[in-house]
Tab-separated table of C-alpha atoms in Angstrom:
chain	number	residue	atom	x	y	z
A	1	UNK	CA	9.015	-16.291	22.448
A	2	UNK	CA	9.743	-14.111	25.655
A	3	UNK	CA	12.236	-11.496	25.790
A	4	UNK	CA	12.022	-8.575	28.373
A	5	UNK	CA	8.677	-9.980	29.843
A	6	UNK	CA	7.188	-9.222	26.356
A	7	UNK	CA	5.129	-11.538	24.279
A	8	UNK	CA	6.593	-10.794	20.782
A	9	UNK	CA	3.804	-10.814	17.837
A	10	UNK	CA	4.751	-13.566	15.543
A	11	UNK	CA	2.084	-12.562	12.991
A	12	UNK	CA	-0.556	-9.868	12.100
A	13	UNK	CA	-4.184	-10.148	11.727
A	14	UNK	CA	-5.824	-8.031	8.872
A	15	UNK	CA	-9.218	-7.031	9.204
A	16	UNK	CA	-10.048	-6.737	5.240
A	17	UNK	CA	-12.658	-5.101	4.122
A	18	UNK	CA	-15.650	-7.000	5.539
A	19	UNK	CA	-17.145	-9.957	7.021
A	20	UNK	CA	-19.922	-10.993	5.014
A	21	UNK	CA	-18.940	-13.967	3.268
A	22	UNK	CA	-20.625	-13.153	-0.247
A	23	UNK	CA	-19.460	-9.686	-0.293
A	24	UNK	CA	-16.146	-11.072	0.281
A	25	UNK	CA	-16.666	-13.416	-3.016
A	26	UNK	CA	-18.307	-10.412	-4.854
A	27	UNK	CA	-14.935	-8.685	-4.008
A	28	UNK	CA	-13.022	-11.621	-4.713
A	29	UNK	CA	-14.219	-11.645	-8.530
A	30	UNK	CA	-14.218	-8.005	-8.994
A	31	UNK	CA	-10.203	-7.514	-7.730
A	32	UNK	CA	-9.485	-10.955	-9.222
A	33	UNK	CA	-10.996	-8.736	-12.554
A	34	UNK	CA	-9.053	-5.587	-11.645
A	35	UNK	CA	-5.230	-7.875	-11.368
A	36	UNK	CA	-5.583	-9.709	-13.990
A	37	UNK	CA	-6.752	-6.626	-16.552
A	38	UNK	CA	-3.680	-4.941	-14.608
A	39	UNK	CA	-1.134	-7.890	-15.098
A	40	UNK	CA	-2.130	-8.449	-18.968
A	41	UNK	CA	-2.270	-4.141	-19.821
A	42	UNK	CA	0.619	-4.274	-18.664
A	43	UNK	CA	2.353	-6.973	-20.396
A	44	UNK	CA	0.691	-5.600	-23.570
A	45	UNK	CA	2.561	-2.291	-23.458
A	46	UNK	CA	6.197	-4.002	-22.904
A	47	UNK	CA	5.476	-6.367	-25.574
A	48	UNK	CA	4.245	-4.083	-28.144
A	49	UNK	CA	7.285	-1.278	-27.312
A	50	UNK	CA	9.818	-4.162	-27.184
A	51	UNK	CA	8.474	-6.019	-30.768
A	52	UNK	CA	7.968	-2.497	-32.912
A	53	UNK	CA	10.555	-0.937	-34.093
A	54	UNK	CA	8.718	1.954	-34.189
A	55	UNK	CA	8.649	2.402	-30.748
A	56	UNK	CA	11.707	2.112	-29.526
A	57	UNK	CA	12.529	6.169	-28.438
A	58	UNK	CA	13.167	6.935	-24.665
A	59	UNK	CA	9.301	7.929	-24.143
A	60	UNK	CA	8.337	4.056	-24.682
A	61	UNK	CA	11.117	3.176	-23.199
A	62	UNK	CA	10.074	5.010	-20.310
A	63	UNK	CA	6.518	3.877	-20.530
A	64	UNK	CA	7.528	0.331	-21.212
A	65	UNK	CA	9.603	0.752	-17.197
A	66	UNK	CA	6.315	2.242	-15.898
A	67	UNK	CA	4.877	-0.785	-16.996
A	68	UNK	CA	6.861	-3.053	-15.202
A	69	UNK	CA	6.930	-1.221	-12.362
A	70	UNK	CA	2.776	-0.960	-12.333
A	71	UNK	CA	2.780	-5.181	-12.435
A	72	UNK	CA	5.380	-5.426	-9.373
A	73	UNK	CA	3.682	-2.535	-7.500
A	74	UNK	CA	0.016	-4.301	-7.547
A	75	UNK	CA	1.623	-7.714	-7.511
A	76	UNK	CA	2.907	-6.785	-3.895
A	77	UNK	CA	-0.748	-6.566	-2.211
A	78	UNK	CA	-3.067	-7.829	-4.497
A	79	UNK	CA	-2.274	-11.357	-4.834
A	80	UNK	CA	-2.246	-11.448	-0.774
A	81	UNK	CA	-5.412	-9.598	-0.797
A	82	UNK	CA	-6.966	-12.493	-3.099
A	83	UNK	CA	-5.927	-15.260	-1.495
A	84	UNK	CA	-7.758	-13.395	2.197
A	85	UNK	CA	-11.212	-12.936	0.702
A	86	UNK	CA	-11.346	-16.880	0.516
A	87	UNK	CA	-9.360	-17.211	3.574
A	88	UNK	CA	-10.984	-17.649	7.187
A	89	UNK	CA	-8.320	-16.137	9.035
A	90	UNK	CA	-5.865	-13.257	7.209
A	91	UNK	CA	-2.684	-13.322	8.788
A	92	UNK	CA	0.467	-12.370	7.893
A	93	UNK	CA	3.916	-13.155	9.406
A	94	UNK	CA	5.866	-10.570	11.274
A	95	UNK	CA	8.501	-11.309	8.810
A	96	UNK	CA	6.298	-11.620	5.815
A	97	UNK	CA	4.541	-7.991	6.933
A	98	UNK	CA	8.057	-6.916	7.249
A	99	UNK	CA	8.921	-7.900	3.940
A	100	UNK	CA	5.542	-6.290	2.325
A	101	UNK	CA	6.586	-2.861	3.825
A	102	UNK	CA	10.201	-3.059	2.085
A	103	UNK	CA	8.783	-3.615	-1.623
A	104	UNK	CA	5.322	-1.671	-1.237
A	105	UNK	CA	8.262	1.481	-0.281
A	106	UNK	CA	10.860	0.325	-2.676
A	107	UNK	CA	8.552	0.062	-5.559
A	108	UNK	CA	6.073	2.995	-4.518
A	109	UNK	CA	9.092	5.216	-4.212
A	110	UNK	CA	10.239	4.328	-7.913
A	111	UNK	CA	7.082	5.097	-9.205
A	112	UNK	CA	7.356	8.635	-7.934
A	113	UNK	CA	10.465	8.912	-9.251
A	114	UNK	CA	10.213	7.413	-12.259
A	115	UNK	CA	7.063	9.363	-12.616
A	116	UNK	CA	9.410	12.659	-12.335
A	117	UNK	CA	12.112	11.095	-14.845
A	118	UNK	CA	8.896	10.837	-17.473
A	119	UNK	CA	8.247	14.467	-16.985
A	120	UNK	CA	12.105	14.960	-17.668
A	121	UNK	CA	11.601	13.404	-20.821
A	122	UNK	CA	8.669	15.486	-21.769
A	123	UNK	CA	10.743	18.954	-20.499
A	124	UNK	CA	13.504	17.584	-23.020
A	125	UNK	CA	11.338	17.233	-26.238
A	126	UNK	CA	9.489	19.963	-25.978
A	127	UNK	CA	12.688	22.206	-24.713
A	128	UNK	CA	15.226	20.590	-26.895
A	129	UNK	CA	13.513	19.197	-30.020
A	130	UNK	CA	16.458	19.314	-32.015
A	131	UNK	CA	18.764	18.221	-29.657
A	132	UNK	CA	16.221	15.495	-27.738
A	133	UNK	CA	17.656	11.829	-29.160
A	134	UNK	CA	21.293	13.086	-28.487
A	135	UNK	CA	20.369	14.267	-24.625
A	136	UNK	CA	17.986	11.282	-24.044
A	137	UNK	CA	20.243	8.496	-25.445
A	138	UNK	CA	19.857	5.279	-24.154
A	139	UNK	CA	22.769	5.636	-21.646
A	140	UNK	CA	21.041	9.004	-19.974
A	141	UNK	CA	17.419	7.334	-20.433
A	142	UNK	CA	19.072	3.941	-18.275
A	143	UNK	CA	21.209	6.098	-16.033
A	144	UNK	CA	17.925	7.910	-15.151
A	145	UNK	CA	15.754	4.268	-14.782
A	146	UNK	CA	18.923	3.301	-12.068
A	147	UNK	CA	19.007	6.161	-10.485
A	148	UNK	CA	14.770	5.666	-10.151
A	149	UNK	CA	15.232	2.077	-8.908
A	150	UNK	CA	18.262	2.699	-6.408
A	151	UNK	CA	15.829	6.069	-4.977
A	152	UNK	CA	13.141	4.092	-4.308
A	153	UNK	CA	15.423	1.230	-2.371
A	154	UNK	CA	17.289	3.849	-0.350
A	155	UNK	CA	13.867	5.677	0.576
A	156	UNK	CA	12.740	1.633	1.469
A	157	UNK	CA	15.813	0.625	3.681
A	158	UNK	CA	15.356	4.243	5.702
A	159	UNK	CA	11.689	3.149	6.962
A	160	UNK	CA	12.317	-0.489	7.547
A	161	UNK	CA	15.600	0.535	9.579
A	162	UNK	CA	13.090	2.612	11.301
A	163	UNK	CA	10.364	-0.015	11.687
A	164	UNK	CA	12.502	-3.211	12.672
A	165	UNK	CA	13.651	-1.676	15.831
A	166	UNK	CA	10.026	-1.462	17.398
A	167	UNK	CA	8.539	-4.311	20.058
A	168	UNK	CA	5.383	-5.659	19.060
A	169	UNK	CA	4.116	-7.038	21.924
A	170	UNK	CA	-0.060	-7.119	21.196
A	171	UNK	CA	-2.402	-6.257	19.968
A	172	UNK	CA	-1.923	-7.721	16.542
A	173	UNK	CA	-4.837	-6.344	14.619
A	174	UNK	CA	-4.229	-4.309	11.578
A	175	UNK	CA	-7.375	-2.499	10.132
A	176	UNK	CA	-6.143	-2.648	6.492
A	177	UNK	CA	-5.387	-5.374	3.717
A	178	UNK	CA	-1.913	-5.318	3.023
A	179	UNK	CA	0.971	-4.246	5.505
A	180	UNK	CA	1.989	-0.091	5.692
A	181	UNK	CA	3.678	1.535	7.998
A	182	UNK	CA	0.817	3.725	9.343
A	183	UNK	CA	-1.398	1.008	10.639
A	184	UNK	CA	1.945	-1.485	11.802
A	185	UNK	CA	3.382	1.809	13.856
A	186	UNK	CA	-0.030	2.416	15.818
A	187	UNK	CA	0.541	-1.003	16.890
A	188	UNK	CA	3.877	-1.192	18.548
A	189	UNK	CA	4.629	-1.192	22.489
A	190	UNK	CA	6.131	2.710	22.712
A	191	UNK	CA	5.100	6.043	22.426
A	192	UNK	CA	5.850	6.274	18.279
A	193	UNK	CA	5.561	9.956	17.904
A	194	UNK	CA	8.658	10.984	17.438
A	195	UNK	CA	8.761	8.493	14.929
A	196	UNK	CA	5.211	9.568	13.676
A	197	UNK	CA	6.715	12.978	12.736
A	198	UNK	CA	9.755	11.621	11.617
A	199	UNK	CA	8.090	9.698	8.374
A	200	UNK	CA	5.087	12.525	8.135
A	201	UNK	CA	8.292	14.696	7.783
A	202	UNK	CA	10.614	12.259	5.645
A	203	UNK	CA	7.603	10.651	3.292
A	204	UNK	CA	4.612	13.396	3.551
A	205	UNK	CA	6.268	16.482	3.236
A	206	UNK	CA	8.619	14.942	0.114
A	207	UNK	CA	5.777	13.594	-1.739
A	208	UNK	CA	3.644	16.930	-1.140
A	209	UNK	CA	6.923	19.008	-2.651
A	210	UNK	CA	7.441	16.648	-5.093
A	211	UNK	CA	4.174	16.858	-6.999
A	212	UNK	CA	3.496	20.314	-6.275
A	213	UNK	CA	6.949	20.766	-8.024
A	214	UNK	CA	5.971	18.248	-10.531
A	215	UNK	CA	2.706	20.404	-11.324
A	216	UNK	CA	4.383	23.163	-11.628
A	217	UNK	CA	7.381	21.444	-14.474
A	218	UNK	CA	4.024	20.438	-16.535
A	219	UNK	CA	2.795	24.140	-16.309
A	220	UNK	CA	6.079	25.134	-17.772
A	221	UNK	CA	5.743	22.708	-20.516
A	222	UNK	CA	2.424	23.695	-21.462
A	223	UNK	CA	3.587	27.486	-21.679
A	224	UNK	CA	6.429	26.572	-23.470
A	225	UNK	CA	3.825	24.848	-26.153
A	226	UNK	CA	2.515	28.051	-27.369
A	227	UNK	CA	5.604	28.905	-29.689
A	228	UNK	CA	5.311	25.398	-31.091
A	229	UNK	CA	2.989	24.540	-34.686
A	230	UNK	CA	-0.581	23.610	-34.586
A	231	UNK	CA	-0.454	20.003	-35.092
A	232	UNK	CA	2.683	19.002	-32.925
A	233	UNK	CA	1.177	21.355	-29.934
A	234	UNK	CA	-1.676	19.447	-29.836
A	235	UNK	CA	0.236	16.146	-29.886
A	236	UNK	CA	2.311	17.117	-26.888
A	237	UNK	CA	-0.298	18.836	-25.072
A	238	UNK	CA	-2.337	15.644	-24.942
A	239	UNK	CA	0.786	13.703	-23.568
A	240	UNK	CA	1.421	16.242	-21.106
A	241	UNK	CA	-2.308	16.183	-20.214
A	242	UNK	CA	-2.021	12.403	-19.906
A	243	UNK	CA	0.866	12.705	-17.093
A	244	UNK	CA	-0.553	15.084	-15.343
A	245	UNK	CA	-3.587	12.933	-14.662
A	246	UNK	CA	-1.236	9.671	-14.116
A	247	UNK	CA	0.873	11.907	-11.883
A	248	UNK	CA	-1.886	13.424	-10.013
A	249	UNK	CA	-3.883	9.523	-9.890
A	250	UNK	CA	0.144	8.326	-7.808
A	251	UNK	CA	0.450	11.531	-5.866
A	252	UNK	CA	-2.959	12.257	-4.125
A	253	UNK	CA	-3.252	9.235	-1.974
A	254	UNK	CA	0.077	8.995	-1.589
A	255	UNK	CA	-0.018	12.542	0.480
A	256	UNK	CA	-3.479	11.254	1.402
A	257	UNK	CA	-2.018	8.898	3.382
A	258	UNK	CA	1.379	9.835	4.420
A	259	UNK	CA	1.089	13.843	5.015
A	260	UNK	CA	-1.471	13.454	7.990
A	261	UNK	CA	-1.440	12.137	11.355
A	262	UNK	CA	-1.408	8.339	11.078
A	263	UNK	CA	-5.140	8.142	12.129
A	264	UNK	CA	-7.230	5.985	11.203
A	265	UNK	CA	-10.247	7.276	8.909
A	266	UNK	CA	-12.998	6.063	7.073
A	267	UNK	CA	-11.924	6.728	3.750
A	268	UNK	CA	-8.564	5.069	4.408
A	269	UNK	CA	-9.846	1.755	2.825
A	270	UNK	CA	-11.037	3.068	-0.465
A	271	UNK	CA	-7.314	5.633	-0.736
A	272	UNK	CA	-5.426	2.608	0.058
A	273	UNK	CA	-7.511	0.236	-2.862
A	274	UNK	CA	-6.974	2.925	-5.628
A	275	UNK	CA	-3.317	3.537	-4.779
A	276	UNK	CA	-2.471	0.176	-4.861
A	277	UNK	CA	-4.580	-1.825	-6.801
A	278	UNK	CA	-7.002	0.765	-9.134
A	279	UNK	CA	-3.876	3.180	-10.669
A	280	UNK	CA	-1.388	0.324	-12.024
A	281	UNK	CA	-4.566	-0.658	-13.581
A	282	UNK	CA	-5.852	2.840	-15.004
A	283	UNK	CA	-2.199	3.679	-16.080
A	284	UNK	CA	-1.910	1.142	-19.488
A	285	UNK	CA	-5.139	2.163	-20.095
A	286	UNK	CA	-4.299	6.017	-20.386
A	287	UNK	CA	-1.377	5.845	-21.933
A	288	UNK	CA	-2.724	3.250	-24.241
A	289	UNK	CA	-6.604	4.842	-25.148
A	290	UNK	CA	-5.017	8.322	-25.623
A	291	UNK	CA	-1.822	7.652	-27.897
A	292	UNK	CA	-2.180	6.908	-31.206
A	293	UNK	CA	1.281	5.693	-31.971
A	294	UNK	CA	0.396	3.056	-29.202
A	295	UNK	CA	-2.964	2.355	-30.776
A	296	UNK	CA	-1.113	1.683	-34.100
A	297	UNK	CA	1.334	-0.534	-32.569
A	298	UNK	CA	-0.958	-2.782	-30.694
A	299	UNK	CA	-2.811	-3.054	-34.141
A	300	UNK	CA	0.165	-4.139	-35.905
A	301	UNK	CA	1.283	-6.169	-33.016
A	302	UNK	CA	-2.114	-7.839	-33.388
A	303	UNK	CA	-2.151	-8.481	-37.325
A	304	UNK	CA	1.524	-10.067	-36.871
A	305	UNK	CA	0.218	-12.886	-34.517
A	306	UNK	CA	-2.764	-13.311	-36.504
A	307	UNK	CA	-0.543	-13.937	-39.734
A	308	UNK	CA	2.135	-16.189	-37.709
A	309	UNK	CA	-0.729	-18.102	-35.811
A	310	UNK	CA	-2.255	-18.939	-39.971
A	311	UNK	CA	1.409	-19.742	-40.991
């Protein structure tokens, strides 16, 4: 359709990763791998907090969120991705690119947040032993989850009100798999700088503060450690150790990507894969392989359905 004596792009073309057909199925069957172990670690954390008993404090409650939040986040690229490997032609819809943007933001911004609300948790225990189930009740630990959620979806709505506005008039190539706001931007019909430095300075800069303040609450923690006993320091230094490296996994691209000039380079690919697709996989199995109240769970978890499936 014409409007101003521009052709409007109706859809995007996305270059992937490669041309050759059997490195394309190669890739198919190792990210086909990658979702699926994602989708079911996943699913085994929120099952195992939700069925023991045992579990149910505002840490797994917490952990049980992240969990959700890791199967939406990968679910948002990776299925697409999938279904392009087999595909001649990847395109995507204006609309439907559109739409990828809003829930890539809305859910990647909720994972940073939520990330932060996790090291709240951790500031609280350690701080507060004493006083931790009566600060962290559930109505603080759900208050905190909403306030997570409705971050990320405000931080979402700001850069699609600032993406909608844009012609796209050709070309109509993006040099990615998935829809972000870096590649779409180099693509529309104006000079985008302004706009460049507005979302460098609105996304980039935040996340860069953010984790460096992060960092710095986990330092704290650690200090604060030393007055604590032997066996319970150890316990909470290897959780603390474990969101550090979860943190720092979410954080780097992220600041990788967004704190720079939206360039392209040649690394861009393999930051993009483990942002998207590599951490919501990692993160069940960190919290998972290093926790022993987990372990115990998912052993007890699996002894019930062995019982019920001889009954």
């Amino acid at each position: 359709w014409i409007q101003e004596n521009l052709t409007w792009v109706s859809e995007f073309v996305f270059l992937g990763f490669s041309q050759n057909q059997k490195l394309q199925l190669f890739l198919f069957l190792v990210f086909l791998f990658v979702y699926t172990t994602t989708v079911m670690g996943n699913l085994l954390i929120m099952v195992t907090v939700t069925s023991d008993s045992r579990l149910h404090t505002p840490m797994y409650f917490l952990l049980r969120n992240l969990a959700v939040i890791d199967v939406c986040f990968s679910s948002v690229t990776a299925p697409k991705m999938l279904v392009d490997f087999l595909a001649e032609k990847k395109t995507i819809s204006y609309e439907g690119c559109m739409t990828q943007i809003f829930f890539f933001h809305f859910l990647g911004g909720g994972t940073l947040l939520f990330l932060s609300v996790m090291a709240y948790d951790r500031y609280i225990a350690i701080s507060r032993p004493l006083h931790y189930i009566t600060i962290m009740n559930t109505r603080v630990c759900v208050g905190l989850l909403v306030a997570a959620w409705v971050g990320g979806f405000v931080h979402s709505i700001v850069q699609l009100v600032l993406m909608l506005p844009l012609p796209f008039c050709g070309p109509n190539i993006l040099d990615n798999f998935y829809c972000d706001i870096p590649q779409v931007l180099r693509l529309a019909c104006m000079d985008t700088s302004l706009l460049e430095f507005l979302m460098i300075s609105n996304s980039g800069m935040l996340v860069l503060i953010w984790f460096l303040l992060l960092l710095i609450s986990y330092t704290v923690i650690l200090v604060m450690l030393r007055s604590h006993s032997g066996q319970a320091r150890r316990k909470a230094a290897s959780t603390c150790t474990i969101h550090i490296i979860v943190v720092s996994m979410v954080f780097i691209p992220c600041i990788y990507i967004y704190a720079q000039p939206f360039t392209s380079f040649p690394m861009d690919k393999a930051v993009s894969i483990s942002q998207t697709v590599i951490t919501p996989m990692l993160n069940p199995m960190i919290y998972t392989l290093r926790n022993q109240e987990m372990q115990a769970a998912v052993k007890r978890l699996g002894k019930r359905l062995v019982i019920s499936s001889r009954e």
